[in-house]
Coordinates of C-alpha atoms and ligand atoms in Angstrom, one line a residue:
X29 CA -4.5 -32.3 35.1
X30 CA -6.5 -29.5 36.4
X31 CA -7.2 -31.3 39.6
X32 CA -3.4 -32.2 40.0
X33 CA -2.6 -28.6 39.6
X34 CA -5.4 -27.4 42.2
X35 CA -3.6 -29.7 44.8
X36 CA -0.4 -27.8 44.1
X37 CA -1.8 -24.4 44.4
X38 CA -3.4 -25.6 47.6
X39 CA 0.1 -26.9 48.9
X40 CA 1.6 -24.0 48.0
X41 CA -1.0 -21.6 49.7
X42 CA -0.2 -23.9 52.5
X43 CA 3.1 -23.3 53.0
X44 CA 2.7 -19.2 52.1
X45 CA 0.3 -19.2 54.9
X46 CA 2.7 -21.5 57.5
X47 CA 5.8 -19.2 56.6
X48 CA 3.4 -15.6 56.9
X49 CA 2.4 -17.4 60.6
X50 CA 6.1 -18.1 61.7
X51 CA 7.0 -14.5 60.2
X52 CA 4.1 -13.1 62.9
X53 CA 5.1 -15.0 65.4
X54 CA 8.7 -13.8 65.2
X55 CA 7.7 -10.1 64.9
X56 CA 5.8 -10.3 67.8
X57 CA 8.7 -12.4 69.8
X58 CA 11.4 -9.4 69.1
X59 CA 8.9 -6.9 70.3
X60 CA 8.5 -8.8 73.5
X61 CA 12.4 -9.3 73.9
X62 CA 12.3 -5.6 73.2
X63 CA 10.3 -4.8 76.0
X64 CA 12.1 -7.1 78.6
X65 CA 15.2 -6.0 77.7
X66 CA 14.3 -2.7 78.3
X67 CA 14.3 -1.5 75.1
X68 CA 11.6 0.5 73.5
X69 CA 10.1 -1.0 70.9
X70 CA 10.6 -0.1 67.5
X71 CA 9.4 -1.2 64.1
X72 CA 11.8 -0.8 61.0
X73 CA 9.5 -0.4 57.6
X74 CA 11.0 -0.4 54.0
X75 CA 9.6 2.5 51.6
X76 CA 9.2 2.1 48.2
X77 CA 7.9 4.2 45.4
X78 CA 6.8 4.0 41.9
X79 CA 8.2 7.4 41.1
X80 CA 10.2 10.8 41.8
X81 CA 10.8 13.7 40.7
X82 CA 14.4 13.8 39.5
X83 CA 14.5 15.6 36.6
X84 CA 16.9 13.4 35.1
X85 CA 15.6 10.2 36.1
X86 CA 18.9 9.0 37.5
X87 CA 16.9 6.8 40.3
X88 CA 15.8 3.7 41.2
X89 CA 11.9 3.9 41.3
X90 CA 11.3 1.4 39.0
X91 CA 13.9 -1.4 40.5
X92 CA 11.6 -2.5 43.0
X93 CA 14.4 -1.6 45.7
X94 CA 12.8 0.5 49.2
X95 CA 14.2 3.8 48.7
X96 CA 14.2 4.6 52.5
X97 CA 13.4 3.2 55.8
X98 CA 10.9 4.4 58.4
X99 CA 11.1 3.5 62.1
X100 CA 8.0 3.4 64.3
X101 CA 9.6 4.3 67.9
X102 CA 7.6 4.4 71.2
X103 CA 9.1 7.0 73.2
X104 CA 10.6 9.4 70.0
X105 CA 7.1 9.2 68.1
X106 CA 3.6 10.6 70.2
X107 CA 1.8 8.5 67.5
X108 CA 3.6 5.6 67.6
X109 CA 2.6 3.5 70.7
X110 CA -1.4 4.0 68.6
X111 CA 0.3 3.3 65.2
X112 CA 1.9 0.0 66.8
X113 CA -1.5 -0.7 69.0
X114 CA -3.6 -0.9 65.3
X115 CA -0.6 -2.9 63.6
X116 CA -0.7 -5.6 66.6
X117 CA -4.4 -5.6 66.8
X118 CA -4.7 -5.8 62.8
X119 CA -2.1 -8.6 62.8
X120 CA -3.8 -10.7 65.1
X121 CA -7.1 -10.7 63.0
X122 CA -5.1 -11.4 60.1
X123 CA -3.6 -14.6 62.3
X124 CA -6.5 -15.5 62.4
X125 CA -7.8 -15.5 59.0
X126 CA -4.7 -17.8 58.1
X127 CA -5.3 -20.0 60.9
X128 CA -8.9 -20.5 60.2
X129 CA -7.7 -20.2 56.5
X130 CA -11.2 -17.3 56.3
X131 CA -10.7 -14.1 54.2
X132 CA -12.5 -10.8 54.9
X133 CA -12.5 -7.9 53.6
X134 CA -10.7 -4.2 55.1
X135 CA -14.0 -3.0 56.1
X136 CA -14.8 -6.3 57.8
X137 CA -11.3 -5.7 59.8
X138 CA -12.3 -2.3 60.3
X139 CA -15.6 -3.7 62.4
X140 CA -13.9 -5.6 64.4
X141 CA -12.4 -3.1 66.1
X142 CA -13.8 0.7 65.3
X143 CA -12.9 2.7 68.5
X144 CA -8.9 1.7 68.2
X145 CA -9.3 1.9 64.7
X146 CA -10.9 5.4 64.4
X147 CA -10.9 5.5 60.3
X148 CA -10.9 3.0 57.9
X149 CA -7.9 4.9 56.0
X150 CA -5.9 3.6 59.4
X151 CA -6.6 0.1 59.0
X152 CA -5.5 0.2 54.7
X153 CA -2.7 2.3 55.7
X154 CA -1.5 -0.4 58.5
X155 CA -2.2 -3.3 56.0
X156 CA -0.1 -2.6 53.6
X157 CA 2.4 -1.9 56.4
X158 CA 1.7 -5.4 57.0
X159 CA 2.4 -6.5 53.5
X160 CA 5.8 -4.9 53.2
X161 CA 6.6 -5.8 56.6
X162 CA 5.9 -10.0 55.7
X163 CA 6.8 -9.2 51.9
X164 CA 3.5 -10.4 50.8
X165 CA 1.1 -9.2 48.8
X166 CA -2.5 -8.5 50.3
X167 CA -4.2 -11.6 49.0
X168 CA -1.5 -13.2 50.5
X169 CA -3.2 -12.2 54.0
X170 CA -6.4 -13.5 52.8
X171 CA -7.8 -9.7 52.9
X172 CA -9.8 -9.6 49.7
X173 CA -12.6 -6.7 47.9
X174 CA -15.7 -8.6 47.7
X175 CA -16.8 -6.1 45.2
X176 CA -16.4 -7.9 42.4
X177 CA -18.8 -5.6 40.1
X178 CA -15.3 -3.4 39.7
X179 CA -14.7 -5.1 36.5
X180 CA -16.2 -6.4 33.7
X181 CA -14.9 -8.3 31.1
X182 CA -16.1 -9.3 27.7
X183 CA -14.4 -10.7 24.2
X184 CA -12.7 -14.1 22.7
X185 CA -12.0 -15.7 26.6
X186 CA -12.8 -18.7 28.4
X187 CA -11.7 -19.9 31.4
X188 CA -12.7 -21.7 34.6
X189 CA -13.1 -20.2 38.2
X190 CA -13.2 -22.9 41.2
X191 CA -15.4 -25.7 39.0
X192 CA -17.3 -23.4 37.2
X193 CA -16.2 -22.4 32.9
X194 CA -16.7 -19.0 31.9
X195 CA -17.1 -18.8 28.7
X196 CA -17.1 -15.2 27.1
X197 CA -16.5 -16.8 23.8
X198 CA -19.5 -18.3 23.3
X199 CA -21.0 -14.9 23.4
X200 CA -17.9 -12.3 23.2
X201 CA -20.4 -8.7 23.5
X202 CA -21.7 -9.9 26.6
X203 CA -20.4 -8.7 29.9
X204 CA -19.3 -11.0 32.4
X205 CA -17.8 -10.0 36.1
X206 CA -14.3 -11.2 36.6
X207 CA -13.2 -13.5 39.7
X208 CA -12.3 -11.3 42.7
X209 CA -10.0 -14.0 43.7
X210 CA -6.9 -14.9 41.2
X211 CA -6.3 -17.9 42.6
X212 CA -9.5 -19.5 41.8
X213 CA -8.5 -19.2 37.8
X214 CA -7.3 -21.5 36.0
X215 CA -7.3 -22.9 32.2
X216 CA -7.5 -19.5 30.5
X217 CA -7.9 -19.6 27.0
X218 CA -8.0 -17.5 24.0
X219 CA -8.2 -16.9 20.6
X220 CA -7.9 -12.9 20.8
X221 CA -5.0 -11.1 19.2
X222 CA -5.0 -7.9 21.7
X223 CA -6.5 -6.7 24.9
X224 CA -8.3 -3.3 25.0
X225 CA -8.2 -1.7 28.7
X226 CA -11.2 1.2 28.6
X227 CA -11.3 3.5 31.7
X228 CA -15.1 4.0 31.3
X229 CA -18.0 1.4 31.6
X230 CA -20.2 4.2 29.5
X231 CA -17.6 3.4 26.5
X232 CA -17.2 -0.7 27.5
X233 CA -21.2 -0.7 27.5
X234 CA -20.9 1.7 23.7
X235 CA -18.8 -1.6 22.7
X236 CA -20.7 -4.2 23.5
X237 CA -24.0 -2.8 21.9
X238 CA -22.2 -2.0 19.0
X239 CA -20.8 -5.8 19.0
X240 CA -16.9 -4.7 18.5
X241 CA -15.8 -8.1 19.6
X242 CA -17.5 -9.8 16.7
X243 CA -16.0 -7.7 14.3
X244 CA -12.1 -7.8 15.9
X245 CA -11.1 -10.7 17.6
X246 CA -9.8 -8.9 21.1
X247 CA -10.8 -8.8 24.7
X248 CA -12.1 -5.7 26.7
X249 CA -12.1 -4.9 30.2
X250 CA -13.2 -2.1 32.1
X251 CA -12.0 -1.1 35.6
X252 CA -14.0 1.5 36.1
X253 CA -12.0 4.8 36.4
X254 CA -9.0 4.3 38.6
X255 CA -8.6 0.2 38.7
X256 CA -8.4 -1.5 41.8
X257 CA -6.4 -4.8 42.7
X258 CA -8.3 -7.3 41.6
X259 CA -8.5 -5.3 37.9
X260 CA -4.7 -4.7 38.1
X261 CA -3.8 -8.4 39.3
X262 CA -6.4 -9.9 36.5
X263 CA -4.7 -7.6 33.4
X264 CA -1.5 -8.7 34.5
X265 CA -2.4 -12.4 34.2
X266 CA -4.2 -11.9 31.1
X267 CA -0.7 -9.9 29.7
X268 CA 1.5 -12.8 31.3
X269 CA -0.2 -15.9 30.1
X270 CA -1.9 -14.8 26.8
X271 CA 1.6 -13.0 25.8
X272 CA -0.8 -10.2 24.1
X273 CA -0.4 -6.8 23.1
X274 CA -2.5 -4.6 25.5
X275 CA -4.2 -0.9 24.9
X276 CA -5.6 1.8 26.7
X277 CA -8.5 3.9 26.0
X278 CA -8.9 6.9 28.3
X279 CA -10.1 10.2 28.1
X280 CA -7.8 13.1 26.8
X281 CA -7.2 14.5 30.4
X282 CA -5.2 14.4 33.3
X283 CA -7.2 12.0 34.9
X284 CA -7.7 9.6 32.5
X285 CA -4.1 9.8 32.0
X286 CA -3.2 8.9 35.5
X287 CA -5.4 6.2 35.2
X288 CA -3.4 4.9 32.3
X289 CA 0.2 5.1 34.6
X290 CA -1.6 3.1 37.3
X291 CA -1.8 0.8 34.5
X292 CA 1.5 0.9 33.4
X293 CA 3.3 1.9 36.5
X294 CA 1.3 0.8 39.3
X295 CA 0.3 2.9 42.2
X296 CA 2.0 4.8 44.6
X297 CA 0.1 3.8 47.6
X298 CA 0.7 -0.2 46.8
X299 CA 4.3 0.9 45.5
X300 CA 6.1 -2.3 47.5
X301 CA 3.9 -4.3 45.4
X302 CA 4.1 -2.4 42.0
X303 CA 6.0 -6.1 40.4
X304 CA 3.0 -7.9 40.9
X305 CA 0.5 -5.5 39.1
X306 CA 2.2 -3.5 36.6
X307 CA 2.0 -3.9 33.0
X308 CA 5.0 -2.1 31.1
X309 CA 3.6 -3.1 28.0
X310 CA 0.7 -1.1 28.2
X311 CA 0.1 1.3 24.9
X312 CA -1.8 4.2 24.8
X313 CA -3.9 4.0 22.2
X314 CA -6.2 6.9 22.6
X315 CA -7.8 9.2 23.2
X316 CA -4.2 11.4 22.8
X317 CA -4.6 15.4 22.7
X318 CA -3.0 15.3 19.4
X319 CA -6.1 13.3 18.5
X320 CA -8.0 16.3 18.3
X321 CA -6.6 17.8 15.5
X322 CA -5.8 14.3 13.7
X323 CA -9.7 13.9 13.3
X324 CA -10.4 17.3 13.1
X325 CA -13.1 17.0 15.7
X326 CA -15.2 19.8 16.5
X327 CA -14.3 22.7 18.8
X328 CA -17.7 22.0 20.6
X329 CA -16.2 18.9 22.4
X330 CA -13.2 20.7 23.6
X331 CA -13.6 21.5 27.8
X332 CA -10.7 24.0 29.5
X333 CA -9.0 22.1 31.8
X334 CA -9.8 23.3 35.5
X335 CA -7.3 25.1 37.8
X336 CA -7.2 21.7 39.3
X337 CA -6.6 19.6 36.0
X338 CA -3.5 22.2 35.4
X339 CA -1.4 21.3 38.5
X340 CA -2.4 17.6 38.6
X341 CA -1.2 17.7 34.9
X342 CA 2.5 20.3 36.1
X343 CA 2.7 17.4 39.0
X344 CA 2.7 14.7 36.9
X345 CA 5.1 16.2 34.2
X346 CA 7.9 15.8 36.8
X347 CA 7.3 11.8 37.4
X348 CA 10.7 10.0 36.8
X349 CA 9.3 7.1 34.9
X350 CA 7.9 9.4 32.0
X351 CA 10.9 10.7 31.2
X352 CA 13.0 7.3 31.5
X353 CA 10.6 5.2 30.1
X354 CA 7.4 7.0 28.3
X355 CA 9.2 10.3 26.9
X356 CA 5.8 10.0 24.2
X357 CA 3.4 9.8 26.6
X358 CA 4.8 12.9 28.2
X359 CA 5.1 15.1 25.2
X360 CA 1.3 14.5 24.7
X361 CA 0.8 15.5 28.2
X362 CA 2.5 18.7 27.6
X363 CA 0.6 19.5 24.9
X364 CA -2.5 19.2 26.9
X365 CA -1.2 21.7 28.8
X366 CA 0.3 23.6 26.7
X367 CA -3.0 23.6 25.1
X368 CA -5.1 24.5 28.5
X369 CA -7.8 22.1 27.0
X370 CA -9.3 18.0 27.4
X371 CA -11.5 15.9 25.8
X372 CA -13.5 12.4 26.2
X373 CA -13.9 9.6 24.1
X374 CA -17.2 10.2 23.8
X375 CA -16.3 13.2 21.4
X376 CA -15.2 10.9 18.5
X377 CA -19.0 10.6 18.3
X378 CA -19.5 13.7 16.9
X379 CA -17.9 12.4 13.5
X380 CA -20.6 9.4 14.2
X381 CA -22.2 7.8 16.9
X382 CA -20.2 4.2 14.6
X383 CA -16.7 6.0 14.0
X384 CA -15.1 5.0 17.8
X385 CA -16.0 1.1 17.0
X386 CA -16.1 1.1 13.4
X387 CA -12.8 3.0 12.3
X388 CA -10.9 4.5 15.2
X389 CA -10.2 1.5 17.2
X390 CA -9.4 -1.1 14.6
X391 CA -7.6 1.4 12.4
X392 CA -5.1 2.7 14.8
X393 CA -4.3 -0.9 15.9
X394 CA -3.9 -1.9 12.1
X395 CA -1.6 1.4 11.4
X396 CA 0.3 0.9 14.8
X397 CA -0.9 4.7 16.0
X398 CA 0.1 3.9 19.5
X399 CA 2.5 5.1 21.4
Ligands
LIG429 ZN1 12.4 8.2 40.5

């Protein structure tokens, strides 16, 4: 069974990577014609976005539907015979890769050509050019992070990666790092009853020793601060196959509140591929700023937020999708401005080092103090 089911996946990467090669080939074939036609050569780009600010939300952010089109035009642009040199030099590596069926990582394509690239910030920017330009996905080019230390994962999970079984059940407090590449999983099982997504390894690693998962029958990851593809892409499998309920634990600030949109929402920089990653079911469990006064924690743990916390938090007031689809999450944003203050989930220890693990986890998720 599971070998029948590698051979399709194989098949089918086959014929993702014979129709991304005939979709290269064909770019590069109307730039020629272009160019013996007389014509200047231009490149049409679809731009999408995870969210505006219309105060009303009466948009289309979340439809998955470009909002605009750029054009990259030698002769009306000064940067655009560069911006075209990188994106032909970057597609041709990436030609490669699929030909050769290799994978490598941005910084390895940044290497391979450093003085037309310039900064590595060029070659992310022109890849996921690339990706809306094909209408793939990065994996999809066979550019993967090699880091796989990003996340960790630990609770009531097994599953196997290439040949090999990794089984977090036998042992659900210990840490184990996830597979960078998706693909390679396969036969996920579980017999958790919710996911918990915690921004920071400190509070993953404050689980573990005090052996949470033995006590509730869940899975935790980390993704370390802001989560990265692989962390994104391996939630959303977890979400779509294991048909769970799925939490997040971040700090009572504006960044660990971003962090907790790039959950739900996905990213603005990998907007064209927000579908793939997202996870609208996402619940925000804690820490919220009305938290404070629920546990009556101690003023001590209270920080002012920073000039900069203020207009990250005013910016992010204004995003469309919190007032279409996450009116709750917003009001406790407010409030945190409104209040001027912020506080981490490490406070809660200052009722007891126990209370995070023992009570306010697993009673919120009993008493359905989510929002
Ligand atoms: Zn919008």
């Amino acid at each position: 069974m599971a070998g029948r089911r590698s051979c399709m996946s194989a098949a089918m990467e086959t014929q993702s990577q014979s129709r991304l090669l005939a979709s290269v080939r064909g770019f590069v074939r109307s730039l020629v014609e272009d160019i013996c036609n007389g014509r200047s050569p231009s490149v049409a780009l679809d731009r999408y976005r995870t969210f505006c600010s219309d105060p009303f939300g009466n948009c289309a952010c979340s439809f998955d539907t470009p909002f605009a089109k750029e054009f990259i035009s030698i002769g009306r642009q000064p940067q655009a015979a560069h911006r075209l040199a990188v994106l032909l030099r970057v597609l041709s590596i990436i030609q490669l890769l699929l030909q050769q069926n290799k994978h490598a990582s941005k910084r390895d394509i940044f290497y391979m050509d450093p003085a037309l690239f310039v900064d590595q910030a060029v070659v992310d920017h022109i890849i996921n050019d690339i990706c809306v330009l094909l209408r793939c996905s990065r994996h999809h080019l066979n550019v993967v992070i090699f880091d796989s230390l990003s996340l960790l994962v630990m609770g009531w999970l097994r599953f196997k990666e290439s040949d090999r079984t990794i089984s977090c059940i036998k042992n659900p407090n210990t840490e184990h790092p996830i597979p960078v590449c998706l693909e390679d999983v396969e036969d996920m099982v579980s017999v958790a009853q919710y996911i918990l997504v915690v921004e920071k390894e400190t509070v993953f690693q404050r689980l573990a020793n005090d052996k949470f998962c033995d006590r509730n029958r869940c899975i935790v990851i980390t993704g370390r601060g802001y989560p990265d593809v692989p962390t994104r892409r391996f939630l959303r499998h977890l979400v779509e196959h294991l048909r769970l309920p799925v939490y997040g634990l971040v700090d009572s600030d504006p960044y660990g509140f971003d962090i907790l949109t790039t959950y739900r929402f996905g990213s603005m920089q990998m907007a064209y591929d927000a579908k793939l990653m997202r996870v609208p079911e996402m619940r925000w469990l804690g820490v919220l700023p009305s938290d404070f006064e629920e546990f009556n924690l101690p003023d001590r743990c209270l920080l002012n937020l920073t000039p900069e916390d203020k207009r990250k938090a005013e910016a992010m007031l204004s995003r469309c999708y919190l007032i279409k689809d996450a009116p709750q999450w917003r009001t406790e944003l407010e409030m945190m401005l409104h209040k001027g203050v912020k506080f981490e989930i490490e406070a809660l220890s200052a009722i007891s080092f126990a209370f995070l693990s023992e009570v306010y986890i697993p009673t919120k998720i009993e008493r359905g103090k989510h929002i």
